Short mmCIF file of C-alpha atoms in Angstrom, two decimals:
data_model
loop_
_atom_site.label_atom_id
_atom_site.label_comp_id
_atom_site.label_asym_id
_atom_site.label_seq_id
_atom_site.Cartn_x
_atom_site.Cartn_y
_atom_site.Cartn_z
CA UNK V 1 0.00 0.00 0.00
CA UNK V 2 2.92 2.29 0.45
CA UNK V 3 4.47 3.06 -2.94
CA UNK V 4 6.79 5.59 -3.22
CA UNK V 5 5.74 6.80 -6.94
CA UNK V 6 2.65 8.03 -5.27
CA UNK V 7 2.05 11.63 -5.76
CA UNK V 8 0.87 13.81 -2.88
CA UNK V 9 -1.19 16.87 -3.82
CA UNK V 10 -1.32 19.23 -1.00
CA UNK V 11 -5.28 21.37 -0.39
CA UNK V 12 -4.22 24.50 0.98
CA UNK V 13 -6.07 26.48 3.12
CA UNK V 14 -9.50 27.50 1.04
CA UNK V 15 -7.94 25.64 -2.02
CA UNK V 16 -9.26 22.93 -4.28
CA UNK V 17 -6.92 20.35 -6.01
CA UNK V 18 -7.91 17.53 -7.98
CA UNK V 19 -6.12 14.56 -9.57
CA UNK V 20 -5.72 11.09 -10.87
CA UNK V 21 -4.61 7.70 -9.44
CA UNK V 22 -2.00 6.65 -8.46
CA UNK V 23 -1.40 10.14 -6.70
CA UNK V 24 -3.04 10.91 -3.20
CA UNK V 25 -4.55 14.60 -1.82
CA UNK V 26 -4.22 15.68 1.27
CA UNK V 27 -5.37 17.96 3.71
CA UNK V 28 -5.69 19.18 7.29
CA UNK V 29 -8.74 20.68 8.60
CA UNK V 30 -10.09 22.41 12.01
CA UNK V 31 -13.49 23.85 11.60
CA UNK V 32 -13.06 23.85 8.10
CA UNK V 33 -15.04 21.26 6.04
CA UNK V 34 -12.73 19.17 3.69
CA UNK V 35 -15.67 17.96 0.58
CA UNK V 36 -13.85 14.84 -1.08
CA UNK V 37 -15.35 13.64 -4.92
CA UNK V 38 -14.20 10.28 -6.10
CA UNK V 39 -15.11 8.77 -9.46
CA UNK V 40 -14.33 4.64 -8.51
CA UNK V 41 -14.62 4.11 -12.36
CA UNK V 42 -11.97 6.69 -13.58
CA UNK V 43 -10.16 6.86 -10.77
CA UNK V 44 -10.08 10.53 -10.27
CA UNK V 45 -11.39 12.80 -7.54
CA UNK V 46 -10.97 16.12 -6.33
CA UNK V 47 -10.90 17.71 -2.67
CA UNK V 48 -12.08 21.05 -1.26
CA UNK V 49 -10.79 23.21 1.85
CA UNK V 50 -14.20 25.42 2.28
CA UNK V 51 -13.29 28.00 5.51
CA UNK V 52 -17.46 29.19 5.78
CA UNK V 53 -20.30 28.67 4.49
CA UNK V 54 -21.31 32.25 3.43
CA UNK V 55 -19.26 35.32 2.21
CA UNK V 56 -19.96 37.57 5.70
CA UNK V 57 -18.98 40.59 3.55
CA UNK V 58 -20.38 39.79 0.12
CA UNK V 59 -17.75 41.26 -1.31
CA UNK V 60 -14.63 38.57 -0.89
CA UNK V 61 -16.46 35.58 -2.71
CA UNK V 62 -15.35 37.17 -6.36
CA UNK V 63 -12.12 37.51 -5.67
CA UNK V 64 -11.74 33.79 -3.35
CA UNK V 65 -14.06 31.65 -4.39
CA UNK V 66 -12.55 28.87 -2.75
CA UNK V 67 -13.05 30.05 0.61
CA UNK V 68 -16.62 29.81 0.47
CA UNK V 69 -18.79 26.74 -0.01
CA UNK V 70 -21.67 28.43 -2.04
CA UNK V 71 -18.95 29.85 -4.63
CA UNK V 72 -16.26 26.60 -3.74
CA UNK V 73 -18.79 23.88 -4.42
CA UNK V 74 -19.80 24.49 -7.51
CA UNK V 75 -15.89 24.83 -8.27
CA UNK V 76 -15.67 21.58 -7.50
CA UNK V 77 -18.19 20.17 -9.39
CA UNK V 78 -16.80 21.49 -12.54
CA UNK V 79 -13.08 20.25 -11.62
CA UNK V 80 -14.56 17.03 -11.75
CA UNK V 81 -16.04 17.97 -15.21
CA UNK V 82 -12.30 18.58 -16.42
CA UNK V 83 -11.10 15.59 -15.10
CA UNK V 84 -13.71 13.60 -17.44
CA UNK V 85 -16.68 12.80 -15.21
CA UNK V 86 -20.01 13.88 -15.08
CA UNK V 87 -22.59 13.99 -12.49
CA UNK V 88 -23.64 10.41 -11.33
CA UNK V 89 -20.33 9.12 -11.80
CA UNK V 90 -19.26 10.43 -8.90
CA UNK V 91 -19.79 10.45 -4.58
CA UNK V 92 -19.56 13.14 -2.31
CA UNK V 93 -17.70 12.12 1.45
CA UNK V 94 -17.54 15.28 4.05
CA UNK V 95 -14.90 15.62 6.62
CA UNK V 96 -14.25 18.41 9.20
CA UNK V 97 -16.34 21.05 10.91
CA UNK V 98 -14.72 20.86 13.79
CA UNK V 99 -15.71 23.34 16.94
CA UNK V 100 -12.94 24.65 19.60
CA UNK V 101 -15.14 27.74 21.00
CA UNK V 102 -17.72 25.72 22.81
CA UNK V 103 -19.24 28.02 25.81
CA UNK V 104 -17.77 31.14 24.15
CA UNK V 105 -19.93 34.12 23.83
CA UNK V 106 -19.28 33.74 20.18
CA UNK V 107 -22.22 32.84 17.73
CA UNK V 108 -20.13 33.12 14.93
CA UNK V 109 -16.89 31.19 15.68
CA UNK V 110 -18.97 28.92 17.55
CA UNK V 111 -21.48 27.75 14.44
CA UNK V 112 -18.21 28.04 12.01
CA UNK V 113 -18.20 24.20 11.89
CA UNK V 114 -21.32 23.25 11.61
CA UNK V 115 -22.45 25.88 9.04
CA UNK V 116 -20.05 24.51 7.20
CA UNK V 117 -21.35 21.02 7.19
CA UNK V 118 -25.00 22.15 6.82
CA UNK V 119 -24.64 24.25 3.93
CA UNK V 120 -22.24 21.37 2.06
CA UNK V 121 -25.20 18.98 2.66
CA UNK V 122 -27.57 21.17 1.20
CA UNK V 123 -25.75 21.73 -2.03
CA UNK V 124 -25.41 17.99 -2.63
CA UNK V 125 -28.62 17.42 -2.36
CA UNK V 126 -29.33 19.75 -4.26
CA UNK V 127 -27.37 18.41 -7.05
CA UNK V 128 -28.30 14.90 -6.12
CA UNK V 129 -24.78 14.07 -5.27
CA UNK V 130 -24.92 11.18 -3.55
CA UNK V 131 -23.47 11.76 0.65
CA UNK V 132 -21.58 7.99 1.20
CA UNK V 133 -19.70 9.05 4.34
CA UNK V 134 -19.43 11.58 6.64
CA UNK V 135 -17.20 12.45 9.88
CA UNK V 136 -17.38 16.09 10.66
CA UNK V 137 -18.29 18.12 13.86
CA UNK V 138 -16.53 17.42 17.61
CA UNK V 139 -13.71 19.15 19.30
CA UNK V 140 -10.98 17.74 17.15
CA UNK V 141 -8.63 18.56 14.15
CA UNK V 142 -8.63 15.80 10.83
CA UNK V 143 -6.11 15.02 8.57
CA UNK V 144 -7.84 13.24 5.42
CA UNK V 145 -5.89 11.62 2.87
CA UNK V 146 -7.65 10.33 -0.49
CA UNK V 147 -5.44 7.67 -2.62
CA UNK V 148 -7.12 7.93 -6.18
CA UNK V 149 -5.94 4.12 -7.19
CA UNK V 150 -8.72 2.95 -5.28
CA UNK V 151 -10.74 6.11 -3.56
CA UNK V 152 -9.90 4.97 0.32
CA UNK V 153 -8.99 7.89 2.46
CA UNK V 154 -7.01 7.40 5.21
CA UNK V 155 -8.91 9.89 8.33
CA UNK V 156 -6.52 10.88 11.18
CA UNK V 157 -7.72 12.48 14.07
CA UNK V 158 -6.86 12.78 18.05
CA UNK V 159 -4.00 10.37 17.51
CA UNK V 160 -5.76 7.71 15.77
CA UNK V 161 -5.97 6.99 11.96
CA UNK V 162 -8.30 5.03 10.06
CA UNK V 163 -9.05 3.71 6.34
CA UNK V 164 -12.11 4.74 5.03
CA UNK V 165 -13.28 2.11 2.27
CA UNK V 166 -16.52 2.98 0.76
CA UNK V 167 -16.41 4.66 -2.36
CA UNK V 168 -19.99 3.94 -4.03
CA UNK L 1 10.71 10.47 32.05
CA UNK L 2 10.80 13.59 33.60
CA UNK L 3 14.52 12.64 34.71
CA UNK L 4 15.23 11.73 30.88
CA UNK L 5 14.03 15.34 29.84
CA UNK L 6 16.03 16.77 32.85
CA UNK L 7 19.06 14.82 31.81
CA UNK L 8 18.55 16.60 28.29
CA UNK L 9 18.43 19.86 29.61
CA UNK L 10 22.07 19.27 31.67
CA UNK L 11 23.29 17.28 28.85
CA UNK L 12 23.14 20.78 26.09
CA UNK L 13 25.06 18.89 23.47
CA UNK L 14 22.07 17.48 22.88
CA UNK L 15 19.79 20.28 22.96
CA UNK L 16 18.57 22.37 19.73
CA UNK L 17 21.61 24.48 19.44
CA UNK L 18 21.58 28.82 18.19
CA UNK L 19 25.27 29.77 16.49
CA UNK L 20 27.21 31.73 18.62
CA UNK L 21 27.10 34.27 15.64
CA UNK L 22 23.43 34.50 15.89
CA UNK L 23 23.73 34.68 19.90
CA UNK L 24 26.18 37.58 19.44
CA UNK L 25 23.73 39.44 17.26
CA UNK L 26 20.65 38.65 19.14
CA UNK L 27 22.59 40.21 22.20
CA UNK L 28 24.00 43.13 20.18
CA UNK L 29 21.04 44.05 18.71
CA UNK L 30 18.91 44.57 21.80
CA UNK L 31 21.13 47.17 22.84
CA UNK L 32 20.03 50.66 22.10
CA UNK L 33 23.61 52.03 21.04
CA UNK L 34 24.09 49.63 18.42
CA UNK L 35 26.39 50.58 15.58
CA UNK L 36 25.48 49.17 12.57
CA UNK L 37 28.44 49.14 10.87
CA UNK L 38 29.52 46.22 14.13
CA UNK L 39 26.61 44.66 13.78
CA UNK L 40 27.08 44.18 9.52
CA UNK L 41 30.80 43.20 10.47
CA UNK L 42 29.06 40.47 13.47
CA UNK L 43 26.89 39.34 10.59
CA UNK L 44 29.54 38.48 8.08
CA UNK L 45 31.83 36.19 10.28
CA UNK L 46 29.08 33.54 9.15
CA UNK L 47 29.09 33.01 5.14
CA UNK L 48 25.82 31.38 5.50
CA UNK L 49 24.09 33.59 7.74
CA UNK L 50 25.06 36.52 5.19
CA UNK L 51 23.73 34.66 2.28
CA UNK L 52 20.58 34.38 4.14
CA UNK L 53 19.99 37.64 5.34
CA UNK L 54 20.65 38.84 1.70
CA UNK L 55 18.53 36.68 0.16
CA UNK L 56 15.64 36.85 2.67
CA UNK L 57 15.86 40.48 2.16
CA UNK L 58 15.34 40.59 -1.28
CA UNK L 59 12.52 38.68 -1.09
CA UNK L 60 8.74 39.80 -1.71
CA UNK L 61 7.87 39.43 1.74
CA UNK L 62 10.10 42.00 3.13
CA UNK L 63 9.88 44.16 -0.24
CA UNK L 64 13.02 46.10 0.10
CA UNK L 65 12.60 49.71 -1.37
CA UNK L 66 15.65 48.77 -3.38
CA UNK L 67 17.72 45.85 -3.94
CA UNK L 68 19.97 44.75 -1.21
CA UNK L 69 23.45 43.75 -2.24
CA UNK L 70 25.10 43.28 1.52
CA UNK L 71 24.68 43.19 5.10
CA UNK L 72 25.02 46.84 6.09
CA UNK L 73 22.24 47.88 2.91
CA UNK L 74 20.04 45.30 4.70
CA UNK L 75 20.42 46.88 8.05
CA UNK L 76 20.02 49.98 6.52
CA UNK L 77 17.10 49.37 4.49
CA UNK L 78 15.13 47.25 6.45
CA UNK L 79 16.30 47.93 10.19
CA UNK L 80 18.14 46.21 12.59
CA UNK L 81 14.83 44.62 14.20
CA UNK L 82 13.77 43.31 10.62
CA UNK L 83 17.36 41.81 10.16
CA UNK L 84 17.14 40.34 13.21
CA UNK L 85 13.60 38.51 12.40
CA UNK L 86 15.59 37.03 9.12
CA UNK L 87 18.14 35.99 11.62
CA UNK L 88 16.41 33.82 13.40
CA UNK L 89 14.15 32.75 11.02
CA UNK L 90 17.29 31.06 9.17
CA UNK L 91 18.53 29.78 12.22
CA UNK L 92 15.50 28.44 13.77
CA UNK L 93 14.28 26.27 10.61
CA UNK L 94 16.14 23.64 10.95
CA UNK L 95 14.55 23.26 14.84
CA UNK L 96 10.90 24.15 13.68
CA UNK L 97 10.66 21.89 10.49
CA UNK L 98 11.95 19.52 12.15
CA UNK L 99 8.57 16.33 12.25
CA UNK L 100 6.89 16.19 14.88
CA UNK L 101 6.30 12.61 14.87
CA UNK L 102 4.53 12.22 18.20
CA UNK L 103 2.34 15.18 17.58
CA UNK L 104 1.69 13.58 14.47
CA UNK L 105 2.75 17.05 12.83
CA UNK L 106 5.01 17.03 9.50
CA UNK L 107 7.74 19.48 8.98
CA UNK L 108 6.35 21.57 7.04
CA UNK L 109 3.33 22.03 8.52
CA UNK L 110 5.11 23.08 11.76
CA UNK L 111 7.18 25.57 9.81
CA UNK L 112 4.04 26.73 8.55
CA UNK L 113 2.17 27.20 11.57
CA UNK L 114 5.36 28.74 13.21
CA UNK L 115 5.54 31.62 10.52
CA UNK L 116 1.81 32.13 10.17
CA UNK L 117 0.92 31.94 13.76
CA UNK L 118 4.31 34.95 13.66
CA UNK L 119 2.65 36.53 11.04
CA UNK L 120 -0.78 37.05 11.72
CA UNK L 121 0.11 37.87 15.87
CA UNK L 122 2.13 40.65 14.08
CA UNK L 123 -1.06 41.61 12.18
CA UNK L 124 -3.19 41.60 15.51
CA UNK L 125 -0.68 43.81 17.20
CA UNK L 126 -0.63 45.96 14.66
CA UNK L 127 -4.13 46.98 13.66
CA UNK L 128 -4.90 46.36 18.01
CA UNK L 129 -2.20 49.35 18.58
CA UNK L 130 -0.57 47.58 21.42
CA UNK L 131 2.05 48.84 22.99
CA UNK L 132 4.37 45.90 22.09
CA UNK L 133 7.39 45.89 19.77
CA UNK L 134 6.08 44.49 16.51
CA UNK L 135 9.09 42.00 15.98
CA UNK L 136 9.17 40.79 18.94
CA UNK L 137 5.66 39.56 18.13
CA UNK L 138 6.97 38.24 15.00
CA UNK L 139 9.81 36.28 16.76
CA UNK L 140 7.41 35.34 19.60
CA UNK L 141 5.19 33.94 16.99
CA UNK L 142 7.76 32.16 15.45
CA UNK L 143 9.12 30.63 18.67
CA UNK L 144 5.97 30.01 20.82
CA UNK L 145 6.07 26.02 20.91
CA UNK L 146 9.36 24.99 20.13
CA UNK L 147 9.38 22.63 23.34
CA UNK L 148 7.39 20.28 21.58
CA UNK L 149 10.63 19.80 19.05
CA UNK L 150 11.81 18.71 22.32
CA UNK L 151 9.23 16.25 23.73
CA UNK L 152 9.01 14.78 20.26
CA UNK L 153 11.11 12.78 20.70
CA UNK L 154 10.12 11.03 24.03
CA UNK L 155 6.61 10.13 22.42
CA UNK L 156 7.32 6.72 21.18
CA UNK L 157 7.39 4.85 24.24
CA UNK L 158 4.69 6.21 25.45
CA UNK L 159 2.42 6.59 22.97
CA UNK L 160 -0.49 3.76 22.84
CA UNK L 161 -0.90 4.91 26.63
CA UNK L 162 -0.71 8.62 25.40
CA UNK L 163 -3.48 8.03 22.99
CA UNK L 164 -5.59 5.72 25.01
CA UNK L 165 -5.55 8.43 27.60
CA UNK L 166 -6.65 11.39 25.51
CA UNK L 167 -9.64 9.42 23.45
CA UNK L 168 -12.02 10.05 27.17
CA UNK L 169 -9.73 13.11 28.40
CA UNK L 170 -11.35 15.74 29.25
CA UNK L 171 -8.99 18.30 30.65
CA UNK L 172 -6.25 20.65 28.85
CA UNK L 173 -4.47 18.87 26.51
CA UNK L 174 -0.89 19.99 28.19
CA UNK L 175 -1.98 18.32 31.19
CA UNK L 176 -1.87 15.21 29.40
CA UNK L 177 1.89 15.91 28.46
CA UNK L 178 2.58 16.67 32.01
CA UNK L 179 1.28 13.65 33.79
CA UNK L 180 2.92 11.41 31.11
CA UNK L 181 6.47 13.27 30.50
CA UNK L 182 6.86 15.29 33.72
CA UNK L 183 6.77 18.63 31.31
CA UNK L 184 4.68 20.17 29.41
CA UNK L 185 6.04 21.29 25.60
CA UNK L 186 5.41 25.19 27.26
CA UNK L 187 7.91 24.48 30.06
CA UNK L 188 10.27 22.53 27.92
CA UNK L 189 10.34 25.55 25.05
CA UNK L 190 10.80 28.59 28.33
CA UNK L 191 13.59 26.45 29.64
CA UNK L 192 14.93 25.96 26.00
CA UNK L 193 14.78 29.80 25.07
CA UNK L 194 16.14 30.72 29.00
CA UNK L 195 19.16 28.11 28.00
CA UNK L 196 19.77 30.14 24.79
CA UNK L 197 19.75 33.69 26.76
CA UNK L 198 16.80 35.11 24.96
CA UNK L 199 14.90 38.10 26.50
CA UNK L 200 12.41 37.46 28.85
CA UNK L 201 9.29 38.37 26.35
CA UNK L 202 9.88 35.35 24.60
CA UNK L 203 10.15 32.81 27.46
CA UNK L 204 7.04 33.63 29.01
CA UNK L 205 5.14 33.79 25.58
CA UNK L 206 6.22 29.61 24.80
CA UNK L 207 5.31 29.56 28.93
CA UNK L 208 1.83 30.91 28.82
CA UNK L 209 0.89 30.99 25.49
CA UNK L 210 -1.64 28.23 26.09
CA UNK L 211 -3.12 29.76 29.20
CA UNK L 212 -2.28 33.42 28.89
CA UNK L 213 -4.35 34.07 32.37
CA UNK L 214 -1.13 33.47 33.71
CA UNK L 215 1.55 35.68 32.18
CA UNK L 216 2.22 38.57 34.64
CA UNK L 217 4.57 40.14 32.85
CA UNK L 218 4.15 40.66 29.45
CA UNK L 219 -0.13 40.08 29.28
CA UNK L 220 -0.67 41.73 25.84
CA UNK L 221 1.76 39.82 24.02
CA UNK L 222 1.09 36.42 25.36
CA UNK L 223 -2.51 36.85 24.63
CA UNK L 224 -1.70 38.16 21.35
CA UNK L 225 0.08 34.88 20.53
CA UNK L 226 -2.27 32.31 22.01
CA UNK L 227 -5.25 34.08 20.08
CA UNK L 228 -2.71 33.93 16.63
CA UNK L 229 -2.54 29.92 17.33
CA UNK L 230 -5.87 29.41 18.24
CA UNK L 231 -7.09 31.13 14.82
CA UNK L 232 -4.57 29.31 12.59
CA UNK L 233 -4.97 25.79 14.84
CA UNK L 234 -8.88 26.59 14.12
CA UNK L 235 -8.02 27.22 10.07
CA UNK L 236 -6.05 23.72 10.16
CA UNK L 237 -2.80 24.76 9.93
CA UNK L 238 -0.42 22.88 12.67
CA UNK L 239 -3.30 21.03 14.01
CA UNK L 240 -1.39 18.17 16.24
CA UNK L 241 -2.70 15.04 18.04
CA UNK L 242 -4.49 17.63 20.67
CA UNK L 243 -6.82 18.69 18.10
CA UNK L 244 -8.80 21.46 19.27
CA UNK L 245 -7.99 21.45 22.86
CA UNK L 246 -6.90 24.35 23.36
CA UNK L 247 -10.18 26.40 23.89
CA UNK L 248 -9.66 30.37 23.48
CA UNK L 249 -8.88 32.50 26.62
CA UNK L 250 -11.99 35.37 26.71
CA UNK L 251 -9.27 37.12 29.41
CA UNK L 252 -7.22 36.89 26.31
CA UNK L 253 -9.53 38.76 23.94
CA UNK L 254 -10.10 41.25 26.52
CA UNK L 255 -5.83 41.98 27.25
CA UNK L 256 -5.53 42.53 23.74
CA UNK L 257 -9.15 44.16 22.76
CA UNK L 258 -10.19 41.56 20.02
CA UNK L 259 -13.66 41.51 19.28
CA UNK L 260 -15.85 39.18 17.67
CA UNK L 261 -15.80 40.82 13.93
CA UNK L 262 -12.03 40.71 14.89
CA UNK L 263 -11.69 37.52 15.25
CA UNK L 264 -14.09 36.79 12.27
CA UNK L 265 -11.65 38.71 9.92
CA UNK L 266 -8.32 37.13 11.05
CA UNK L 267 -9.98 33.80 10.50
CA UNK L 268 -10.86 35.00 6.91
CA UNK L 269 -7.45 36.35 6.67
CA UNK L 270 -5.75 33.07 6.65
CA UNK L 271 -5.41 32.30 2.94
CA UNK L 272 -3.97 35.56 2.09
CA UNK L 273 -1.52 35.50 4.68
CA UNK L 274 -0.08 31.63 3.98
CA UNK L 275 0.12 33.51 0.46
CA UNK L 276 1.88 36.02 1.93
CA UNK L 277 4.56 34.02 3.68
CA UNK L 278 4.91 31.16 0.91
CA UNK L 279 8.35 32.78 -0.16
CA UNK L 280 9.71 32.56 3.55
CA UNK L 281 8.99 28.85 3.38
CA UNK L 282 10.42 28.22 -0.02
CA UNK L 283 13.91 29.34 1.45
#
């Protein structure tokens, strides 16, 4: 499983990458979501680092798409369209959305996370892209990993790791 | 293991070592009758150092008003403070990208963290008008948890324990690090900086910066640093087997004057600012 000719493609913060097997995307997210699209048939996918769910200013979004997920995820969707797949060929898995400010006075830091997730959830629904697996909210950081040859991602977070399998 | 670490500290050979070039200029530097003409001449005992300070200079991220061709147009140019932030940037990144394999923290991304966590408590102090010397913030930034470069490297054998424990833990992470290693990565980096003779501002900053109720002497900048790493732990970048659990001081917010749309901003901030400091990384 370890191969050394594997590529890694680092998501920056509010960045999108895609890519095709055999190389592997990575990322690291707090309350940030981290949206993950895998093709199993093509063996391509793409990965998301969405900060919020919402431009607060209105006027950012042009300029950064990728920070937001109403301007990032429709990004996505059409880096998967450049990497050869259209809708239906492809599942959505959502990582992240993590909370540190829990009994802060805060109602913005404090919902970061989960505004994140919610508004993800309702875009793929929206486009009928199809939610296989999900780990997102809690108190701690994730480091997701996707390995296009087969679509596993490898989820590390509070000291453990784990392979994530299901790609359809 | 607390006797291991203490061993470490007696032991310095095998401590993260400074150049005695770099200690020279740290400690010439902070005097207030510096001549810079001593301090360029300090500066080029060390070929490597020299190259670096040039080079650094030049770059976009300190955009020099013109381009710098030695030492003394770098001190001149950019100011002895600035040279000394390139100073110990070199220096240091060998220590800070150093893996953090216990933290389950790459090289990078601590190097990363390091500079953005410098860069954005720079930012704070800046547009918060505090009464602090803006690169000492920067170097504060920079420096604030190099003790875990030294507990690092006790993780192994205690690991499976270590993570066992924090899965139902529901204290402060650093009390975790504590119980198991007889330190904490705060007290490991003050007694690292205090070996190394730097000034007092730094020490308590990688002291406190997790609990900045405590600092008594220098309040402002330690909670300007501990709200810096909470924003870019909360953005992702640096995030280590803790997670989260570090929650954000509201005694912090109030030493420095941070508000909520503050705090919203620097959050937002974040991808401009790795931008920003992408050219200190590449060197």
């Amino acid at each position: 499983m370890l191969n050394k000719d594997v590529k890694t493609i680092n998501v920056g913060i509010a960045d999108i990458q895609g890519g095709q097997s055999p190389s592997m995307i990575r990322t690291t997210l707090g309350s940030c979501i981290g949206v993950v699209f895998y093709s199993p048939e093509k063996k391509v996918g793409a990965m998301a680092h969405i900060m919020l769910a919402k431009d607060p200013s209105g006027k950012d979004s042009a300029k950064n798409p990728h920070k937001y997920a109403d301007t990032a995820l429709p990004e996505l969707v059409k880096r998967m369209t450049e990497l050869g797949c259209s809708k239906g060929e492809y599942y959505a898995r959502l990582f992240g959305g993590a909370s540190m400010f829990k009994g802060m006075n805060s109602s913005f830091l404090q919902n970061i996370g989960d505004l994140n997730v919610s508004v993800a959830k309702e875009f793929l629904d929206k486009e009928k892209i199809t939610l296989l697996v999900e780990d997102v909210g809690g108190h701690e950081g994730r480091t997701i990993s996707l390995y296009l040859d087969d679509g596993r991602i490898l989820l590390k977070k509070g000291g453990f790791e784990k392979y994530l399998y299901k790609v359809r | 293991m607390k006797e291991k670490i203490d061993q470490l500290f007696e032991n310095e050979a095998q401590l993260p070592k400074i150049s005695s070039v770099v200690s020279k200029v740290m400690e010439m530097a902070g005097k207030p009758d510096v001549v810079i003409a001593d301090l360029a001449k300090e500066i080029s005992k060390d070929p490597g150092l020299t190259a670096a300070v040039i080079k650094l200079s030049n770059s976009a991220y300190f955009r020099p008003a013109k381009p710098v061709k030695t030492v003394q147009e770098s001190l001149m140019t950019l100011g002895i403070k600035t040279v000394q932030e390139i100073i110990l940037l070199n220096e240091t990144k060998g220590i800070l990208k150093k893996e953090l394999k216990g933290y389950q923290v790459d090289g990078e991304s601590n190097w990363i963290h390091s500079l953005i966590v410098a860069e954005l408590a720079k930012r704070i102090a800046v547009q918060k008008k505090l009464k602090v010397d803006k690169d000492v913030v920067f170097t504060a930034g920079l420096l604030h948890n190099i003790g875990k470069v030294i507990l690092a490297d006790f993780f192994p054998t205690i690991l499976m324990q270590f993570r066992t424990e924090l899965q139902t833990y529901q204290g402060p992470y650093t009390d975790l690090e504590a119980k198991f290693f007889g330190y904490t990565h705060q007290e490991a980096g003050a007694k690292l900086l205090a070996k190394w003779n730097f000034p007092e501002e730094l020490i308590e900053v990688a002291r406190y910066y997790t609990e900045p109720e405590k600092a008594t002497q220098f309040p402002e900048l330690v909670s300007t640093i501990h709200i810096a790493n909470c924003i870019v732990i909360l953005g992702g970048m640096g995030i280590d087997i803790g997670g989260l659990k570090i929650p954000l001081s509201s005694k912090a917010l109030q030493n420095v004057g941070v508000t909520e749309g503050d705090l919203q901003m620097y959050y937002t901030l974040l991808p401009e600012m790795a931008k920003h400091i992408e050219e200190l990384i590449s060197v």
